[in-house]
mmCIF file of C-alpha atoms and ligand atoms in Angstrom:
data_model
loop_
_atom_site.group_PDB
_atom_site.id
_atom_site.type_symbol
_atom_site.label_atom_id
_atom_site.label_comp_id
_atom_site.label_asym_id
_atom_site.label_seq_id
_atom_site.Cartn_x
_atom_site.Cartn_y
_atom_site.Cartn_z
ATOM 1 C CA MET A 1043 -15.329 -45.376 -29.145
ATOM 2 C CA LYS A 1044 -14.232 -45.504 -25.178
ATOM 3 C CA ILE A 1045 -11.555 -43.752 -23.784
ATOM 4 C CA THR A 1046 -10.363 -45.401 -20.328
ATOM 5 C CA PHE A 1047 -8.794 -42.771 -17.962
ATOM 6 C CA PHE A 1048 -6.386 -43.674 -15.252
ATOM 7 C CA SER A 1049 -5.061 -41.312 -12.068
ATOM 8 C CA SER A 1050 -7.880 -39.479 -12.879
ATOM 9 C CA LYS A 1051 -9.347 -36.766 -10.188
ATOM 10 C CA PRO A 1052 -12.394 -34.652 -10.241
ATOM 11 C CA TYR A 1053 -10.889 -31.838 -12.258
ATOM 12 C CA ASP A 1054 -9.736 -34.064 -15.174
ATOM 13 C CA LYS A 1055 -13.350 -35.514 -15.095
ATOM 14 C CA ASP A 1056 -14.722 -31.750 -15.388
ATOM 15 C CA SER A 1057 -12.598 -30.596 -18.053
ATOM 16 C CA PHE A 1058 -12.418 -33.612 -20.294
ATOM 17 C CA ASN A 1059 -16.204 -33.884 -19.757
ATOM 18 C CA LYS A 1060 -16.765 -30.183 -21.158
ATOM 19 C CA GLN A 1061 -14.134 -30.731 -24.174
ATOM 20 C CA ASN A 1062 -15.542 -34.048 -25.052
ATOM 21 C CA GLU A 1063 -18.862 -32.207 -26.137
ATOM 22 C CA LYS A 1064 -16.759 -31.316 -29.273
ATOM 23 C CA PHE A 1065 -15.934 -34.770 -29.762
ATOM 24 C CA GLY A 1066 -18.668 -37.573 -28.472
ATOM 25 C CA PHE A 1067 -16.356 -40.106 -27.077
ATOM 26 C CA GLU A 1068 -17.061 -42.490 -24.244
ATOM 27 C CA LEU A 1069 -15.058 -41.701 -21.190
ATOM 28 C CA GLU A 1070 -14.757 -44.477 -18.467
ATOM 29 C CA TYR A 1071 -12.385 -42.716 -15.557
ATOM 30 C CA TYR A 1072 -10.440 -44.901 -12.734
ATOM 31 C CA GLU A 1073 -8.744 -43.116 -10.017
ATOM 32 C CA THR A 1074 -6.421 -45.907 -9.789
ATOM 33 C CA HIS A 1075 -3.360 -45.592 -11.597
ATOM 34 C CA LEU A 1076 -2.738 -47.895 -14.635
ATOM 35 C CA GLY A 1077 -0.931 -51.252 -13.633
ATOM 36 C CA PRO A 1078 -1.138 -55.195 -13.759
ATOM 37 C CA HIS A 1079 -3.868 -55.057 -11.002
ATOM 38 C CA ILE A 1080 -6.356 -53.371 -13.595
ATOM 39 C CA ILE A 1081 -5.721 -54.743 -16.762
ATOM 40 C CA ASN A 1082 -8.517 -56.876 -16.447
ATOM 41 C CA ALA A 1083 -11.144 -54.547 -16.212
ATOM 42 C CA ILE A 1084 -10.291 -53.058 -19.066
ATOM 43 C CA GLU A 1085 -12.913 -53.890 -21.712
ATOM 44 C CA ASN A 1086 -13.697 -52.597 -25.206
ATOM 45 C CA THR A 1087 -11.388 -49.841 -25.129
ATOM 46 C CA GLU A 1088 -9.349 -48.426 -27.780
ATOM 47 C CA ALA A 1089 -7.560 -45.707 -26.379
ATOM 48 C CA VAL A 1090 -6.224 -45.217 -22.527
ATOM 49 C CA CYS A 1091 -5.172 -41.681 -21.230
ATOM 50 C CA VAL A 1092 -2.868 -41.771 -18.208
ATOM 51 C CA PHE A 1093 -0.574 -39.092 -16.217
ATOM 52 C CA VAL A 1094 2.680 -38.489 -15.174
ATOM 53 C CA ASN A 1095 3.193 -41.397 -12.432
ATOM 54 C CA ASP A 1096 1.469 -44.121 -14.445
ATOM 55 C CA LYS A 1097 4.185 -46.361 -15.061
ATOM 56 C CA VAL A 1098 3.470 -47.905 -18.659
ATOM 57 C CA ASP A 1099 5.990 -50.496 -18.738
ATOM 58 C CA ALA A 1100 6.636 -53.404 -21.229
ATOM 59 C CA GLN A 1101 4.294 -55.901 -19.101
ATOM 60 C CA VAL A 1102 1.314 -53.044 -19.079
ATOM 61 C CA ILE A 1103 1.793 -52.477 -22.672
ATOM 62 C CA GLU A 1104 1.574 -56.209 -23.743
ATOM 63 C CA SER A 1105 -1.546 -56.712 -21.728
ATOM 64 C CA LEU A 1106 -2.986 -53.463 -23.122
ATOM 65 C CA ALA A 1107 -2.141 -54.473 -26.913
ATOM 66 C CA LYS A 1108 -4.116 -57.872 -26.001
ATOM 67 C CA LYS A 1109 -6.960 -56.314 -24.560
ATOM 68 C CA GLY A 1110 -7.108 -54.291 -28.123
ATOM 69 C CA VAL A 1111 -5.865 -50.820 -27.113
ATOM 70 C CA LYS A 1112 -4.673 -49.028 -29.901
ATOM 71 C CA VAL A 1113 -3.464 -45.775 -28.237
ATOM 72 C CA ILE A 1114 -1.471 -44.469 -25.048
ATOM 73 C CA ALA A 1115 -2.500 -41.039 -24.445
ATOM 74 C CA LEU A 1116 -0.289 -39.218 -22.258
ATOM 75 C CA ARG A 1117 -2.251 -36.022 -20.882
ATOM 76 C CA CYS A 1118 1.184 -34.556 -19.770
ATOM 77 C CA ALA A 1119 4.162 -33.207 -21.837
ATOM 78 C CA GLY A 1120 6.961 -35.912 -20.496
ATOM 79 C CA PHE A 1121 6.818 -39.195 -21.730
ATOM 80 C CA ASN A 1122 9.570 -40.392 -19.441
ATOM 81 C CA ASN A 1123 6.952 -43.160 -17.833
ATOM 82 C CA VAL A 1124 6.525 -44.896 -20.731
ATOM 83 C CA ASP A 1125 8.445 -47.456 -22.670
ATOM 84 C CA LEU A 1126 8.193 -46.548 -26.128
ATOM 85 C CA HIS A 1127 10.109 -49.399 -27.590
ATOM 86 C CA ALA A 1128 7.497 -51.902 -26.137
ATOM 87 C CA ALA A 1129 4.583 -49.524 -27.440
ATOM 88 C CA LYS A 1130 6.387 -49.809 -31.039
ATOM 89 C CA ALA A 1131 6.866 -53.792 -30.653
ATOM 90 C CA SER A 1132 3.193 -54.049 -29.720
ATOM 91 C CA GLU A 1133 2.052 -51.448 -32.381
ATOM 92 C CA LEU A 1134 0.367 -49.382 -29.960
ATOM 93 C CA LYS A 1135 0.414 -45.782 -30.687
ATOM 94 C CA VAL A 1136 1.458 -43.162 -28.049
ATOM 95 C CA CYS A 1137 0.806 -39.537 -28.046
ATOM 96 C CA ARG A 1138 1.222 -36.607 -25.720
ATOM 97 C CA VAL A 1139 0.496 -32.971 -25.005
ATOM 98 C CA PRO A 1140 3.868 -30.886 -25.651
ATOM 99 C CA ALA A 1141 2.754 -27.636 -24.418
ATOM 100 C CA TYR A 1142 -0.271 -26.927 -22.865
ATOM 101 C CA SER A 1143 0.407 -23.878 -21.049
ATOM 102 C CA PRO A 1144 4.342 -23.123 -20.577
ATOM 103 C CA GLU A 1145 3.514 -20.184 -18.687
ATOM 104 C CA ALA A 1146 1.683 -21.840 -16.240
ATOM 105 C CA VAL A 1147 4.998 -24.164 -15.134
ATOM 106 C CA ALA A 1148 6.970 -21.180 -15.692
ATOM 107 C CA GLU A 1149 4.908 -19.066 -13.543
ATOM 108 C CA HIS A 1150 5.124 -21.855 -10.737
ATOM 109 C CA ALA A 1151 8.627 -21.828 -11.052
ATOM 110 C CA VAL A 1152 8.911 -17.866 -10.371
ATOM 111 C CA ALA A 1153 6.187 -18.037 -7.281
ATOM 112 C CA MET A 1154 8.462 -20.786 -5.928
ATOM 113 C CA LEU A 1155 11.368 -18.543 -6.298
ATOM 114 C CA LEU A 1156 10.058 -15.497 -4.570
ATOM 115 C CA THR A 1157 8.295 -17.517 -2.025
ATOM 116 C CA LEU A 1158 11.814 -18.797 -0.900
ATOM 117 C CA ASN A 1159 13.418 -15.384 -1.279
ATOM 118 C CA ARG A 1160 10.980 -13.217 0.453
ATOM 119 C CA LYS A 1161 9.921 -16.018 2.890
ATOM 120 C CA ILE A 1162 6.439 -15.604 2.354
ATOM 121 C CA HIS A 1163 5.760 -18.869 3.503
ATOM 122 C CA LYS A 1164 6.958 -17.920 6.950
ATOM 123 C CA ALA A 1165 4.935 -14.622 6.757
ATOM 124 C CA TYR A 1166 1.583 -15.912 6.334
ATOM 125 C CA ASN A 1167 1.803 -18.223 9.400
ATOM 126 C CA ARG A 1168 3.560 -15.556 11.441
ATOM 127 C CA VAL A 1169 1.350 -12.802 10.693
ATOM 128 C CA ARG A 1170 -1.959 -15.165 10.998
ATOM 129 C CA GLU A 1171 -0.159 -15.262 14.592
ATOM 130 C CA GLN A 1172 -0.251 -11.789 15.267
ATOM 131 C CA ASN A 1173 3.692 -11.830 15.216
ATOM 132 C CA PHE A 1174 4.309 -8.828 13.182
ATOM 133 C CA SER A 1175 8.167 -8.951 13.502
ATOM 134 C CA LEU A 1176 10.140 -9.330 10.375
ATOM 135 C CA ASN A 1177 13.344 -10.659 11.820
ATOM 136 C CA GLY A 1178 14.449 -13.955 9.925
ATOM 137 C CA LEU A 1179 12.582 -12.619 6.677
ATOM 138 C CA LEU A 1180 15.265 -10.716 4.963
ATOM 139 C CA GLY A 1181 15.463 -11.534 1.324
ATOM 140 C CA PHE A 1182 17.507 -10.318 -1.525
ATOM 141 C CA ASP A 1183 16.632 -8.346 -4.954
ATOM 142 C CA VAL A 1184 16.138 -10.934 -7.724
ATOM 143 C CA TYR A 1185 17.241 -7.647 -10.227
ATOM 144 C CA LYS A 1186 20.894 -7.936 -11.668
ATOM 145 C CA LYS A 1187 20.864 -11.416 -10.041
ATOM 146 C CA THR A 1188 22.382 -14.236 -12.215
ATOM 147 C CA VAL A 1189 19.787 -16.751 -12.932
ATOM 148 C CA GLY A 1190 20.802 -20.248 -14.524
ATOM 149 C CA VAL A 1191 18.324 -21.910 -16.639
ATOM 150 C CA ILE A 1192 18.680 -25.671 -17.727
ATOM 151 C CA GLY A 1193 16.748 -26.421 -20.703
ATOM 152 C CA THR A 1194 15.200 -23.906 -22.773
ATOM 153 C CA GLY A 1195 12.328 -25.516 -24.597
ATOM 154 C CA ASN A 1196 8.757 -24.156 -24.204
ATOM 155 C CA ILE A 1197 8.982 -23.977 -20.270
ATOM 156 C CA GLY A 1198 12.408 -22.746 -19.907
ATOM 157 C CA ARG A 1199 11.829 -20.033 -22.579
ATOM 158 C CA ALA A 1200 8.745 -18.676 -20.993
ATOM 159 C CA PHE A 1201 10.752 -18.867 -17.507
ATOM 160 C CA CYS A 1202 14.077 -16.930 -19.217
ATOM 161 C CA LYS A 1203 11.345 -14.302 -20.773
ATOM 162 C CA ILE A 1204 9.728 -13.720 -17.079
ATOM 163 C CA MET A 1205 13.515 -13.341 -15.338
ATOM 164 C CA LEU A 1206 14.622 -10.901 -18.123
ATOM 165 C CA GLY A 1207 11.578 -9.168 -16.857
ATOM 166 C CA PHE A 1208 12.855 -8.952 -13.488
ATOM 167 C CA GLY A 1209 15.942 -7.375 -14.838
ATOM 168 C CA SER A 1210 18.199 -10.258 -14.192
ATOM 169 C CA GLU A 1211 21.216 -11.293 -15.769
ATOM 170 C CA VAL A 1212 19.917 -14.784 -17.397
ATOM 171 C CA ILE A 1213 22.352 -17.408 -18.522
ATOM 172 C CA ALA A 1214 21.251 -20.602 -20.025
ATOM 173 C CA TYR A 1215 22.356 -23.999 -21.198
ATOM 174 C CA ASP A 1216 20.173 -26.436 -23.536
ATOM 175 C CA VAL A 1217 21.694 -28.977 -26.063
ATOM 176 C CA ALA A 1218 20.483 -26.636 -28.833
ATOM 177 C CA ALA A 1219 20.559 -22.866 -27.954
ATOM 178 C CA ASN A 1220 17.456 -21.215 -28.825
ATOM 179 C CA LYS A 1221 18.221 -17.816 -31.125
ATOM 180 C CA GLU A 1222 14.923 -15.865 -30.213
ATOM 181 C CA LEU A 1223 16.485 -15.946 -26.509
ATOM 182 C CA ALA A 1224 19.811 -15.256 -27.447
ATOM 183 C CA ALA A 1225 18.255 -11.915 -29.171
ATOM 184 C CA LEU A 1226 16.647 -11.196 -26.154
ATOM 185 C CA GLY A 1227 19.782 -11.103 -24.348
ATOM 186 C CA VAL A 1228 19.768 -14.586 -22.856
ATOM 187 C CA GLU A 1229 23.741 -15.467 -23.074
ATOM 188 C CA PHE A 1230 24.017 -19.418 -23.728
ATOM 189 C CA ARG A 1231 26.768 -20.846 -21.803
ATOM 190 C CA SER A 1232 27.984 -24.315 -20.724
ATOM 191 C CA MET A 1233 26.292 -26.545 -18.012
ATOM 192 C CA GLU A 1234 29.439 -26.173 -15.921
ATOM 193 C CA GLU A 1235 29.222 -22.374 -16.251
ATOM 194 C CA ILE A 1236 25.716 -22.049 -15.417
ATOM 195 C CA PHE A 1237 26.450 -24.398 -11.918
ATOM 196 C CA LYS A 1238 29.533 -21.619 -11.362
ATOM 197 C CA HIS A 1239 28.063 -18.452 -11.892
ATOM 198 C CA SER A 1240 24.144 -18.443 -11.162
ATOM 199 C CA ASP A 1241 22.658 -17.033 -7.758
ATOM 200 C CA ILE A 1242 19.267 -19.173 -8.720
ATOM 201 C CA ILE A 1243 19.124 -22.550 -10.717
ATOM 202 C CA SER A 1244 15.835 -23.523 -13.016
ATOM 203 C CA LEU A 1245 15.639 -26.972 -14.303
ATOM 204 C CA HIS A 1246 13.518 -27.179 -17.417
ATOM 205 C CA CYS A 1247 15.024 -30.160 -19.311
ATOM 206 C CA PRO A 1248 13.233 -33.370 -19.563
ATOM 207 C CA LEU A 1249 14.259 -36.712 -17.372
ATOM 208 C CA ASN A 1250 16.696 -38.902 -19.559
ATOM 209 C CA ASP A 1251 19.849 -40.927 -19.582
ATOM 210 C CA GLN A 1252 21.750 -37.527 -19.819
ATOM 211 C CA THR A 1253 19.933 -35.483 -17.503
ATOM 212 C CA LYS A 1254 19.471 -38.237 -14.684
ATOM 213 C CA HIS A 1255 20.604 -36.775 -11.309
ATOM 214 C CA ILE A 1256 22.478 -33.808 -13.011
ATOM 215 C CA ILE A 1257 22.344 -32.375 -9.556
ATOM 216 C CA ASN A 1258 24.377 -34.506 -7.718
ATOM 217 C CA SER A 1259 27.548 -34.482 -5.323
ATOM 218 C CA THR A 1260 29.856 -33.612 -7.961
ATOM 219 C CA SER A 1261 28.212 -30.599 -9.807
ATOM 220 C CA ILE A 1262 26.652 -29.141 -6.315
ATOM 221 C CA PRO A 1263 30.303 -28.192 -4.997
ATOM 222 C CA SER A 1264 30.897 -26.382 -8.081
ATOM 223 C CA MET A 1265 28.014 -24.004 -7.677
ATOM 224 C CA LYS A 1266 28.086 -20.479 -5.629
ATOM 225 C CA LYS A 1267 27.374 -20.948 -1.806
ATOM 226 C CA GLY A 1268 24.125 -20.406 -0.716
ATOM 227 C CA VAL A 1269 22.265 -21.015 -4.562
ATOM 228 C CA MET A 1270 18.869 -21.300 -4.911
ATOM 229 C CA LEU A 1271 17.779 -24.467 -6.643
ATOM 230 C CA ILE A 1272 14.311 -24.597 -8.360
ATOM 231 C CA ASN A 1273 12.944 -28.023 -9.729
ATOM 232 C CA THR A 1274 9.564 -28.072 -12.112
ATOM 233 C CA SER A 1275 10.642 -30.423 -14.558
ATOM 234 C CA ARG A 1276 11.145 -34.210 -13.142
ATOM 235 C CA GLY A 1277 12.461 -35.181 -9.669
ATOM 236 C CA GLY A 1278 14.979 -37.631 -10.962
ATOM 237 C CA LEU A 1279 17.266 -34.797 -12.335
ATOM 238 C CA ILE A 1280 18.266 -34.424 -8.636
ATOM 239 C CA ASP A 1281 20.213 -36.630 -6.513
ATOM 240 C CA THR A 1282 18.169 -35.885 -3.084
ATOM 241 C CA LYS A 1283 20.436 -37.455 -0.842
ATOM 242 C CA ALA A 1284 23.078 -35.141 -2.286
ATOM 243 C CA VAL A 1285 20.998 -32.411 -2.348
ATOM 244 C CA ILE A 1286 20.312 -32.793 1.454
ATOM 245 C CA ASP A 1287 23.677 -33.001 2.451
ATOM 246 C CA ALA A 1288 24.300 -29.804 0.423
ATOM 247 C CA LEU A 1289 21.440 -28.050 2.416
ATOM 248 C CA LYS A 1290 23.026 -29.023 5.709
ATOM 249 C CA SER A 1291 26.462 -27.816 4.843
ATOM 250 C CA LYS A 1292 24.548 -24.452 3.320
ATOM 251 C CA GLN A 1293 26.038 -25.025 0.141
ATOM 252 C CA ILE A 1294 22.532 -24.930 -0.862
ATOM 253 C CA GLY A 1295 20.669 -21.818 0.545
ATOM 254 C CA TYR A 1296 17.235 -22.435 -0.919
ATOM 255 C CA LEU A 1297 15.447 -25.525 -2.745
ATOM 256 C CA GLY A 1298 12.341 -25.226 -4.485
ATOM 257 C CA ILE A 1299 10.547 -28.683 -5.954
ATOM 258 C CA ASP A 1300 7.559 -29.369 -7.452
ATOM 259 C CA VAL A 1301 8.479 -32.663 -8.392
ATOM 260 C CA TYR A 1302 10.393 -35.429 -6.269
ATOM 261 C CA GLU A 1303 12.138 -38.694 -7.591
ATOM 262 C CA GLN A 1304 9.720 -40.599 -5.330
ATOM 263 C CA GLU A 1305 6.378 -38.902 -5.849
ATOM 264 C CA GLU A 1306 4.317 -41.636 -7.069
ATOM 265 C CA GLU A 1307 4.101 -43.026 -3.748
ATOM 266 C CA LEU A 1308 2.924 -39.455 -2.304
ATOM 267 C CA PHE A 1309 1.800 -36.867 -4.737
ATOM 268 C CA PHE A 1310 -1.993 -36.252 -5.748
ATOM 269 C CA ARG A 1311 -3.230 -38.210 -2.801
ATOM 270 C CA ASP A 1312 -4.194 -36.597 0.536
ATOM 271 C CA LEU A 1313 -2.424 -38.656 3.025
ATOM 272 C CA SER A 1314 -2.765 -36.288 6.039
ATOM 273 C CA THR A 1315 -3.836 -39.032 8.413
ATOM 274 C CA ASN A 1316 -1.336 -41.319 7.180
ATOM 275 C CA ILE A 1317 2.295 -42.285 8.657
ATOM 276 C CA ILE A 1318 4.851 -41.126 6.138
ATOM 277 C CA GLU A 1319 7.509 -43.823 5.592
ATOM 278 C CA ASP A 1320 9.508 -41.716 3.246
ATOM 279 C CA ASP A 1321 12.417 -40.679 5.494
ATOM 280 C CA THR A 1322 13.746 -38.401 2.547
ATOM 281 C CA ILE A 1323 10.663 -36.051 1.933
ATOM 282 C CA GLN A 1324 10.144 -36.115 5.543
ATOM 283 C CA ARG A 1325 13.832 -34.757 5.814
ATOM 284 C CA LEU A 1326 13.681 -32.508 2.956
ATOM 285 C CA MET A 1327 10.239 -30.991 4.602
ATOM 286 C CA SER A 1328 11.986 -30.109 7.684
ATOM 287 C CA PHE A 1329 14.169 -27.481 6.059
ATOM 288 C CA PRO A 1330 12.632 -23.914 6.688
ATOM 289 C CA ASN A 1331 14.597 -23.006 3.567
ATOM 290 C CA VAL A 1332 12.714 -25.865 1.470
ATOM 291 C CA LEU A 1333 9.708 -25.617 -0.324
ATOM 292 C CA VAL A 1334 7.522 -28.557 -1.672
ATOM 293 C CA THR A 1335 4.713 -28.565 -3.790
ATOM 294 C CA ALA A 1336 3.003 -31.283 -5.225
ATOM 295 C CA HIS A 1337 3.467 -31.182 -8.676
ATOM 296 C CA GLN A 1338 0.960 -28.868 -9.375
ATOM 297 C CA ALA A 1339 2.979 -26.245 -11.556
ATOM 298 C CA PHE A 1340 0.751 -27.162 -14.744
ATOM 299 C CA PHE A 1341 -2.480 -26.770 -12.450
ATOM 300 C CA THR A 1342 -4.214 -23.762 -13.962
ATOM 301 C CA THR A 1343 -7.830 -23.384 -15.627
ATOM 302 C CA GLU A 1344 -6.329 -22.552 -19.017
ATOM 303 C CA ALA A 1345 -3.855 -25.539 -18.911
ATOM 304 C CA LEU A 1346 -6.437 -28.341 -17.724
ATOM 305 C CA GLN A 1347 -8.684 -26.901 -21.023
ATOM 306 C CA GLN A 1348 -5.997 -27.375 -23.291
ATOM 307 C CA ILE A 1349 -4.796 -30.533 -21.893
ATOM 308 C CA ALA A 1350 -8.336 -31.889 -22.581
ATOM 309 C CA GLU A 1351 -8.600 -30.528 -25.950
ATOM 310 C CA VAL A 1352 -5.144 -31.562 -27.315
ATOM 311 C CA SER A 1353 -5.208 -35.001 -25.692
ATOM 312 C CA LEU A 1354 -8.866 -35.798 -27.259
ATOM 313 C CA ASN A 1355 -7.591 -34.512 -30.538
ATOM 314 C CA ASN A 1356 -5.134 -36.499 -30.404
ATOM 315 C CA ILE A 1357 -6.670 -39.451 -30.171
ATOM 316 C CA LYS A 1358 -9.105 -38.735 -32.406
ATOM 317 C CA MET A 1359 -6.685 -37.981 -35.156
ATOM 318 C CA LEU A 1360 -4.624 -41.245 -34.449
ATOM 319 C CA MET A 1361 -7.685 -43.224 -34.454
ATOM 320 C CA GLU A 1362 -8.340 -41.798 -37.986
ATOM 321 C CA GLY A 1363 -5.357 -42.775 -39.277
ATOM 322 C CA LYS A 1364 -4.252 -39.287 -39.693
ATOM 323 C CA LYS A 1365 -0.547 -37.843 -38.967
ATOM 324 C CA LEU A 1366 0.209 -36.257 -35.713
ATOM 325 C CA ASP A 1367 2.881 -34.301 -34.704
ATOM 326 C CA ASN A 1368 2.287 -34.799 -30.959
ATOM 327 C CA ILE A 1369 3.456 -38.582 -30.997
ATOM 328 C CA ALA A 1370 6.391 -39.208 -28.164
ATOM 329 C CA ALA A 1371 9.691 -37.834 -30.278
ATOM 330 C CA GLN A 1372 11.218 -41.269 -30.269
ATOM 331 C CA LEU A 1373 8.514 -42.729 -32.025
ATOM 332 C CA ALA A 1374 8.149 -39.921 -34.689
HETATM 333 P P1 NAD B 1876 10.386 -29.254 -24.313
HETATM 334 O O1 NAD B 1876 10.815 -30.299 -24.781
HETATM 335 O O2 NAD B 1876 9.966 -27.634 -24.886
HETATM 336 O O3 NAD B 1876 12.017 -28.635 -23.926
HETATM 337 C C1 NAD B 1876 12.800 -29.406 -23.061
HETATM 338 C C2 NAD B 1876 14.181 -28.658 -23.447
HETATM 339 O O4 NAD B 1876 15.440 -29.227 -22.703
HETATM 340 C C3 NAD B 1876 14.420 -28.345 -25.124
HETATM 341 O O5 NAD B 1876 15.082 -27.435 -25.737
HETATM 342 C C4 NAD B 1876 15.537 -29.397 -25.240
HETATM 343 O O6 NAD B 1876 16.638 -29.465 -25.982
HETATM 344 C C5 NAD B 1876 16.369 -29.436 -23.734
HETATM 345 N N1 NAD B 1876 17.132 -30.527 -23.599
HETATM 346 C C6 NAD B 1876 17.259 -31.893 -23.804
HETATM 347 N N2 NAD B 1876 18.357 -32.829 -23.099
HETATM 348 C C7 NAD B 1876 18.800 -31.736 -22.470
HETATM 349 C C8 NAD B 1876 20.293 -31.696 -21.971
HETATM 350 N N3 NAD B 1876 20.547 -32.983 -21.907
HETATM 351 N N4 NAD B 1876 20.686 -30.756 -21.198
HETATM 352 C C9 NAD B 1876 19.839 -29.584 -21.419
HETATM 353 N N5 NAD B 1876 18.635 -29.049 -22.217
HETATM 354 C C10 NAD B 1876 18.183 -30.338 -22.673
HETATM 355 O O7 NAD B 1876 9.862 -29.361 -23.034
HETATM 356 P P2 NAD B 1876 8.966 -27.849 -22.032
HETATM 357 O O8 NAD B 1876 7.609 -28.299 -22.233
HETATM 358 O O9 NAD B 1876 9.925 -27.152 -21.960
HETATM 359 O O10 NAD B 1876 8.985 -29.264 -20.422
HETATM 360 C C11 NAD B 1876 10.128 -29.364 -19.937
HETATM 361 C C12 NAD B 1876 9.899 -30.346 -18.724
HETATM 362 O O11 NAD B 1876 9.100 -29.967 -17.823
HETATM 363 C C13 NAD B 1876 9.140 -31.626 -19.131
HETATM 364 O O12 NAD B 1876 9.970 -32.384 -19.573
HETATM 365 C C14 NAD B 1876 8.459 -32.218 -17.846
HETATM 366 O O13 NAD B 1876 9.321 -33.570 -17.323
HETATM 367 C C15 NAD B 1876 8.287 -30.990 -16.945
HETATM 368 N N6 NAD B 1876 6.984 -30.417 -16.848
HETATM 369 C C16 NAD B 1876 6.660 -30.635 -15.443
HETATM 370 C C17 NAD B 1876 5.460 -29.914 -15.160
HETATM 371 C C18 NAD B 1876 4.699 -29.592 -13.789
HETATM 372 O O14 NAD B 1876 3.433 -29.852 -13.767
HETATM 373 N N7 NAD B 1876 5.620 -29.816 -12.754
HETATM 374 C C19 NAD B 1876 4.427 -29.467 -16.350
HETATM 375 C C20 NAD B 1876 4.989 -29.962 -17.698
HETATM 376 C C21 NAD B 1876 6.225 -30.365 -17.976
#
C-alpha cells in the first residue's frame, strides 16, 4: 500500500522511513504542497500525508477521491486546513496526530517568553561583536508575574505547569475548565479577565470561527500596557495589523510568534536570496521587541518520532477498517 507525502522535508523522510520499518508501506515523497497542480502525479495511492500549510479544500478532496485515495492523514494536531465536510461527502477518512509532544510546543513558548524578556537574541549578537555592555538588556522577574493562558488542552496544560514552576500566578480561560490544573493552582477566569490582568498572555487554543482574531483592536486596549503576547498556536488567532499598531503605541511590549496568518507563502522555505513581498511580516521583524520563529515549536526529535509512528499507525488502522480515536474531531 502506498502513501504519498506532500510538503515533505529531509527530516520528514528520515523519521517516516525509520518508523516505516515496522509498517512496510511504500512511501512516496513530494516537496511541493498538495494542490490542483500536483493531482495528476498521484497514482495508485491509498493515503496522502499532509502538513499544516497544505490547503486540502473541496476541489482537492474531490480530485483525491477520483484518484482512489481513501485517507487524508495530517501529520500535525490542527486540522483547520482541511474541509472536513467535503471529506465526509467524498467518503475520505481524515486522521491527525492530536498530541505528539505537547511539551515540545510548550517549551518553545517558554523559550520565546524568556528570550524576549531577557533579550537573549540581542545579547547573543552583541557579545559576538565584543560589546559587553548591558544597556538596553534589562528584563523582569517572571516569578510572581501573572501569566494568562488561553486554551488549556494538551499544550496549554504543559505550558501552565511550566509557568507554575517559575512561581508565576497562572490564570487561564478555556471553554471547558481543566480540573487537574485548577487543583494545581491555575485559576480559571473569563477571557476578558485574562486580557485585563495578565503581564504575559500565551495562546494555546485552536483556530476556528470563535477564535479567529481574538487578539484584535478591541481586545488589545483592554490588556495591561506593555503586555507580552506569545502565539505558538495558529496565526489567524491574531489580527496582525492591530498588533502592529499596538506595538507602535507600546500597548504591546513584546511579541513572540511561531505562527503567522500568511505563513504558507514563507515558512518552511529558505527565501534568503528572495525579495519578500509581504510588507506585514517585514514590518513585524523590524521591531526590536518582536521575535518570529518559522513554525518550529513542534520540532524536536521526540515529536518527529511520535508524529511518524502515530501517522503510520492511523493510516494502518483506517485502511484495516478499525476504530480510531485520532480522526479529526468534527467527523468523530
Ligand atoms: P488541544 O485540542 O489538546 O487543546 C485545545 C484547547 O483549546 C482545548 O482545551 C479546547 O477546549 C480549547 N478551546 C477550544 N475552543 C476554545 C475557545 N474558543 N477559547 C478558549 N479555548 C478553546 O490542542 P493542543 O494539542 O493543545 O494544540 C493547541 C493548538 O496548538 C493546535 O490547535 C494547533 O493549532 C497548535 N499547534 C502548534 C504547533 C507548532 O508547532 N507551533 C504544534 C502543535 C499544535
